[in-house]
Amino acid sequence: MSATPDRKARLTPQDIRARKGAVPIVCLTAYTTPVARQVDQACDLVLVGDSVGMVLHGLPSTLGVTMEMMVMHGQAVARGLDHACMVVDMPFGSYEESPAQAFRNAARLMAETGCHAVKLEGGRHMAQTVAFLVERGIPVMGHVGLTPQAVNALGGYKVQGRGDDGERILADAVALAAAGAFSVVLEKIPAELGARITQEIAIPTIGIGAGADCDGQVLVIDDVLGLFTDFRPKFVKRYAELGRDSEAAVAAYAADVRARRFPDPDHSFSAQGSRA
Ligand code: KIV
């Protein structure tokens, strides 16, 4: 889609990097074209998160997400964006083995989806890989704190970085910034630690359950829209109750069909009518 005067210009990873300490960066996930169209103009960043595995595919964790899934959802989201900077998650097992493996898969994500950057999880142990990608023209967003791909090693989806453990997460964020990441997601850490990391590193921090002082915020779109009636993590604020509304809509449709109230004449064709 070509840019028109009333639509905002495309944002790049460099634009996001330059927003450090300025107006907060707005980020949501998207996995499909229609949702990408809905969030595009309001967001600075759109993340095709590997949360897609749990949100859309019903997987128990993000560990089963594949490159093929990320490519397919990345392509769908790209068709719906013309403003927001688009980042695609590297799935578990696609980058940890070596910088060369990470480059091969990151290059595939960029070539096949048209995304502007990739995101990968991990701190100091991933810094060499991040530098390898950045030096070869791939903008990278880091992700520290609760890293869902490490759920088995972390023993669940618990808050990270309480007490002395905060130093570990700070050191991870510092290492990613030094390696050339253009921004870093801070997930599920104390607000005070989110503020401290934001102060100490020169790249934007994008928080999810990391307090109000980060340079930006990200949430999963389905959580913002209240699509899950039974999932209410503390760090999510719902701005709609679409799950409840759609359950009610489906129940009303089922009742109408069973009572033969639907279709009524307004939703039926007559032999003489002109409407297609
Ligand atoms: O996969 C994802 O959606 C994410 C964000 C929630 C940060 O990594």
mmCIF file with all atom_site columns, N, CA and C in Angstrom, residues 10 12 39 58 90 108 111 122 158 162 208 212 234 267:
data_model
loop_
_atom_site.group_PDB
_atom_site.id
_atom_site.type_symbol
_atom_site.label_atom_id
_atom_site.label_alt_id
_atom_site.label_comp_id
_atom_site.label_asym_id
_atom_site.label_entity_id
_atom_site.label_seq_id
_atom_site.pdbx_PDB_ins_code
_atom_site.Cartn_x
_atom_site.Cartn_y
_atom_site.Cartn_z
_atom_site.occupancy
_atom_site.B_iso_or_equiv
_atom_site.pdbx_formal_charge
_atom_site.auth_seq_id
_atom_site.auth_comp_id
_atom_site.auth_asym_id
_atom_site.auth_atom_id
_atom_site.pdbx_PDB_model_num
ATOM 1  N N  . ARG A 1 10  ? 6.625   5.278   7.391  1.00 0.00 ? 10  ARG A N  1
ATOM 2  C CA . ARG A 1 10  ? 7.166   4.028   7.924  1.00 0.00 ? 10  ARG A CA 1
ATOM 3  C C  . ARG A 1 10  ? 8.247   4.303   8.974  1.00 0.00 ? 10  ARG A C  1
ATOM 4  N N  . THR A 1 12  ? 11.523  2.896   11.176 1.00 0.00 ? 12  THR A N  1
ATOM 5  C CA . THR A 1 12  ? 12.619  1.939   11.029 1.00 0.00 ? 12  THR A CA 1
ATOM 6  C C  . THR A 1 12  ? 13.203  1.625   12.411 1.00 0.00 ? 12  THR A C  1
ATOM 7  N N  . VAL A 1 39  ? -3.879  -2.325  14.113 1.00 0.00 ? 39  VAL A N  1
ATOM 8  C CA . VAL A 1 39  ? -2.931  -1.756  15.095 1.00 0.00 ? 39  VAL A CA 1
ATOM 9  C C  . VAL A 1 39  ? -1.900  -0.843  14.441 1.00 0.00 ? 39  VAL A C  1
ATOM 10 N N  . GLY A 1 58  ? -2.824  -22.841 20.027 1.00 0.00 ? 58  GLY A N  1
ATOM 11 C CA . GLY A 1 58  ? -3.186  -23.672 21.179 1.00 0.00 ? 58  GLY A CA 1
ATOM 12 C C  . GLY A 1 58  ? -2.046  -24.500 21.742 1.00 0.00 ? 58  GLY A C  1
ATOM 13 N N  . MET A 1 90  ? 12.465  -14.826 16.567 1.00 0.00 ? 90  MET A N  1
ATOM 14 C CA . MET A 1 90  ? 13.159  -16.044 16.157 1.00 0.00 ? 90  MET A CA 1
ATOM 15 C C  . MET A 1 90  ? 12.690  -17.164 17.089 1.00 0.00 ? 90  MET A C  1
ATOM 16 N N  . ARG A 1 108 ? 16.517  -15.520 6.593  1.00 0.00 ? 108 ARG A N  1
ATOM 17 C CA . ARG A 1 108 ? 15.311  -16.103 5.976  1.00 0.00 ? 108 ARG A CA 1
ATOM 18 C C  . ARG A 1 108 ? 14.058  -15.341 6.421  1.00 0.00 ? 108 ARG A C  1
ATOM 19 N N  . ALA A 1 111 ? 14.071  -12.006 4.576  1.00 0.00 ? 111 ALA A N  1
ATOM 20 C CA . ALA A 1 111 ? 13.855  -12.126 3.124  1.00 0.00 ? 111 ALA A CA 1
ATOM 21 C C  . ALA A 1 111 ? 12.429  -12.564 2.815  1.00 0.00 ? 111 ALA A C  1
ATOM 22 N N  . GLY A 1 122 ? 17.459  -13.939 25.466 1.00 0.00 ? 122 GLY A N  1
ATOM 23 C CA . GLY A 1 122 ? 18.732  -14.279 26.111 1.00 0.00 ? 122 GLY A CA 1
ATOM 24 C C  . GLY A 1 122 ? 19.619  -13.058 26.254 1.00 0.00 ? 122 GLY A C  1
ATOM 25 N N  . LYS A 1 158 ? 7.683   -17.206 36.236 1.00 0.00 ? 158 LYS A N  1
ATOM 26 C CA . LYS A 1 158 ? 7.732   -16.405 37.463 1.00 0.00 ? 158 LYS A CA 1
ATOM 27 C C  . LYS A 1 158 ? 8.389   -15.051 37.222 1.00 0.00 ? 158 LYS A C  1
ATOM 28 N N  . ARG A 1 162 ? 14.237  -10.424 41.181 1.00 0.00 ? 162 ARG A N  1
ATOM 29 C CA . ARG A 1 162 ? 13.987  -9.873  42.517 1.00 0.00 ? 162 ARG A CA 1
ATOM 30 C C  . ARG A 1 162 ? 15.270  -9.984  43.336 1.00 0.00 ? 162 ARG A C  1
ATOM 31 N N  . ILE A 1 208 ? 7.206   -5.344  29.410 1.00 0.00 ? 208 ILE A N  1
ATOM 32 C CA . ILE A 1 208 ? 5.954   -6.114  29.533 1.00 0.00 ? 208 ILE A CA 1
ATOM 33 C C  . ILE A 1 208 ? 5.980   -6.654  30.958 1.00 0.00 ? 208 ILE A C  1
ATOM 34 N N  . ALA A 1 212 ? 6.400   1.313   34.760 1.00 0.00 ? 212 ALA A N  1
ATOM 35 C CA . ALA A 1 212 ? 6.021   2.461   33.908 1.00 0.00 ? 212 ALA A CA 1
ATOM 36 C C  . ALA A 1 212 ? 7.209   3.248   33.380 1.00 0.00 ? 212 ALA A C  1
ATOM 37 N N  . LYS A 1 234 ? -1.268  -10.313 35.879 1.00 0.00 ? 234 LYS A N  1
ATOM 38 C CA . LYS A 1 234 ? -1.296  -9.016  36.588 1.00 0.00 ? 234 LYS A CA 1
ATOM 39 C C  . LYS A 1 234 ? -0.852  -7.860  35.698 1.00 0.00 ? 234 LYS A C  1
ATOM 40 N N  . HIS A 1 267 ? -32.414 -11.197 5.914  1.00 0.00 ? 267 HIS A N  1
ATOM 41 C CA . HIS A 1 267 ? -31.162 -11.879 5.585  1.00 0.00 ? 267 HIS A CA 1
ATOM 42 C C  . HIS A 1 267 ? -31.390 -13.028 4.615  1.00 0.00 ? 267 HIS A C  1
#
